[in-house]
Every structure is written in structure tokens, then in C-alpha cells.
């Protein structure tokens, strides 16, 4: 994959994606945790939810695991 830069395009390497993800994971971490904790209050057994590949949703997914739901359907984009 490539992305547009001034004067052309640049190859996206997996290491550059990983670095950006790591930076995003450290950015606004407490805010993301607060969002996840609030969002978890809306989830109940039997629900179906969709999670994207964002860092906020990753933190939310960790909260879901901590709650140990027995009947929850989680749909992702599978990328």
C-alpha cells in the first residue's frame, strides 16, 4: 500500500503502521479508558456489537474481556 506525499507517494511498511499504532495507543490513554468504561455500561448479555480497528475499541475490547460476558456477539471488519 502507498499513501500520498508531496511530489508523489510513499510505501507503507508494516513497521510504520506499527509505530503509528503504538503512538496512538499512548495518546489520550486515560480518556480512552474512560470512554471504554462508560461504553461497557450500555452492553448487556445477548447484545451484538461492532468494533473497528481503532485503539479506543481495543481498550474497549479489553473491558469486555474483563466483564466476562457469556453471550455477546462481537463483529469486526477482520482486517
PDB file of C-alpha atoms in Angstrom:
ATOM      1  CA  UNK A   1       0.000   0.000   0.000  1.00  0.00           C
ATOM      2  CA  UNK A   2       1.042   3.589  -0.521  1.00  0.00           C
ATOM      3  CA  UNK A   3      -0.008   6.970   0.739  1.00  0.00           C
ATOM      4  CA  UNK A   4       0.186  10.359  -0.925  1.00  0.00           C
ATOM      5  CA  UNK A   5       3.008  12.738  -0.046  1.00  0.00           C
ATOM      6  CA  UNK A   6       4.072  15.993  -1.637  1.00  0.00           C
ATOM      7  CA  UNK A   7       5.537  15.137  -5.012  1.00  0.00           C
ATOM      8  CA  UNK A   8       4.454  11.509  -5.115  1.00  0.00           C
ATOM      9  CA  UNK A   9       3.640   8.508  -2.993  1.00  0.00           C
ATOM     10  CA  UNK A  10       5.395   6.637  -0.218  1.00  0.00           C
ATOM     11  CA  UNK A  11       5.305   2.919   0.512  1.00  0.00           C
ATOM     12  CA  UNK A  12       3.560   1.993   3.734  1.00  0.00           C
ATOM     13  CA  UNK A  13       5.625  -0.561   5.607  1.00  0.00           C
ATOM     14  CA  UNK A  14       4.300  -2.722   8.383  1.00  0.00           C
ATOM     15  CA  UNK A  15       6.801  -1.133  10.774  1.00  0.00           C
ATOM     16  CA  UNK A  16       5.460   2.361  10.027  1.00  0.00           C
ATOM     17  CA  UNK A  17       1.920   1.134  10.665  1.00  0.00           C
ATOM     18  CA  UNK A  18       3.032  -0.485  13.930  1.00  0.00           C
ATOM     19  CA  UNK A  19       4.779   2.705  15.052  1.00  0.00           C
ATOM     20  CA  UNK A  20       1.710   4.820  14.341  1.00  0.00           C
ATOM     21  CA  UNK A  21      -0.450   2.322  16.236  1.00  0.00           C
ATOM     22  CA  UNK A  22       1.930   2.398  19.209  1.00  0.00           C
ATOM     23  CA  UNK A  23       1.812   6.194  19.272  1.00  0.00           C
ATOM     24  CA  UNK A  24      -1.990   6.160  19.106  1.00  0.00           C
ATOM     25  CA  UNK A  25      -2.129   3.605  21.940  1.00  0.00           C
ATOM     26  CA  UNK A  26      -0.201   6.008  24.176  1.00  0.00           C
ATOM     27  CA  UNK A  27      -2.175   9.095  23.147  1.00  0.00           C
ATOM     28  CA  UNK A  28      -5.091  10.105  25.392  1.00  0.00           C
ATOM     29  CA  UNK A  29      -4.954   6.738  27.159  1.00  0.00           C
ATOM     30  CA  UNK A  30      -6.961   7.864  30.202  1.00  0.00           C
ATOM     31  CA  UNK A  31      -9.641   9.419  28.005  1.00  0.00           C
ATOM     32  CA  UNK A  32      -9.908   6.187  26.016  1.00  0.00           C
ATOM     33  CA  UNK A  33     -10.181   4.154  29.218  1.00  0.00           C
ATOM     34  CA  UNK A  34     -12.946   6.440  30.463  1.00  0.00           C
ATOM     35  CA  UNK A  35     -14.794   6.072  27.157  1.00  0.00           C
ATOM     36  CA  UNK A  36     -14.459   2.279  27.360  1.00  0.00           C
ATOM     37  CA  UNK A  37     -15.678   2.174  30.960  1.00  0.00           C
ATOM     38  CA  UNK A  38     -18.705   4.289  30.098  1.00  0.00           C
ATOM     39  CA  UNK A  39     -19.465   2.317  26.925  1.00  0.00           C
ATOM     40  CA  UNK A  40     -19.365  -1.003  28.784  1.00  0.00           C
ATOM     41  CA  UNK A  41     -22.318   0.140  30.894  1.00  0.00           C
ATOM     42  CA  UNK A  42     -24.521   0.026  27.780  1.00  0.00           C
ATOM     43  CA  UNK A  43     -23.642  -3.595  26.903  1.00  0.00           C
ATOM     44  CA  UNK A  44     -25.749  -6.461  28.217  1.00  0.00           C
ATOM     45  CA  UNK A  45     -25.875 -10.220  27.710  1.00  0.00           C
ATOM     46  CA  UNK A  46     -27.276 -11.177  24.305  1.00  0.00           C
ATOM     47  CA  UNK A  47     -26.184  -7.951  22.595  1.00  0.00           C
ATOM     48  CA  UNK A  48     -24.374  -7.750  19.266  1.00  0.00           C
ATOM     49  CA  UNK A  49     -21.786  -5.020  18.792  1.00  0.00           C
ATOM     50  CA  UNK A  50     -19.407  -3.886  16.062  1.00  0.00           C
ATOM     51  CA  UNK A  51     -15.809  -2.908  16.836  1.00  0.00           C
ATOM     52  CA  UNK A  52     -13.471  -1.245  14.369  1.00  0.00           C
ATOM     53  CA  UNK A  53      -9.676  -1.406  14.443  1.00  0.00           C
ATOM     54  CA  UNK A  54      -9.202   1.778  16.467  1.00  0.00           C
ATOM     55  CA  UNK A  55      -7.139   1.987  19.625  1.00  0.00           C
ATOM     56  CA  UNK A  56     -10.192   3.120  21.580  1.00  0.00           C
ATOM     57  CA  UNK A  57     -12.025  -0.041  20.528  1.00  0.00           C
ATOM     58  CA  UNK A  58      -9.017  -2.134  21.550  1.00  0.00           C
ATOM     59  CA  UNK A  59      -9.223  -0.686  25.041  1.00  0.00           C
ATOM     60  CA  UNK A  60     -12.981  -1.249  24.981  1.00  0.00           C
ATOM     61  CA  UNK A  61     -12.425  -4.888  23.930  1.00  0.00           C
ATOM     62  CA  UNK A  62     -10.180  -5.359  26.963  1.00  0.00           C
ATOM     63  CA  UNK A  63     -13.012  -4.064  29.165  1.00  0.00           C
ATOM     64  CA  UNK A  64     -15.373  -6.554  27.513  1.00  0.00           C
ATOM     65  CA  UNK A  65     -12.974  -9.378  28.365  1.00  0.00           C
ATOM     66  CA  UNK A  66     -12.777  -8.222  31.979  1.00  0.00           C
ATOM     67  CA  UNK A  67     -16.590  -8.335  32.239  1.00  0.00           C
ATOM     68  CA  UNK A  68     -16.562 -11.997  31.119  1.00  0.00           C
ATOM     69  CA  UNK A  69     -19.798 -11.977  29.090  1.00  0.00           C
ATOM     70  CA  UNK A  70     -21.201 -15.421  28.299  1.00  0.00           C
ATOM     71  CA  UNK A  71     -23.499 -14.324  25.437  1.00  0.00           C
ATOM     72  CA  UNK A  72     -22.124 -11.410  23.422  1.00  0.00           C
ATOM     73  CA  UNK A  73     -21.617 -11.248  19.664  1.00  0.00           C
ATOM     74  CA  UNK A  74     -18.721  -9.049  18.538  1.00  0.00           C
ATOM     75  CA  UNK A  75     -18.417  -8.227  14.841  1.00  0.00           C
ATOM     76  CA  UNK A  76     -15.220  -6.755  13.386  1.00  0.00           C
ATOM     77  CA  UNK A  77     -14.022  -5.735   9.951  1.00  0.00           C
ATOM     78  CA  UNK A  78     -11.469  -8.609  10.003  1.00  0.00           C
ATOM     79  CA  UNK A  79      -8.547  -6.596   8.728  1.00  0.00           C
TER      80      UNK A  79
END
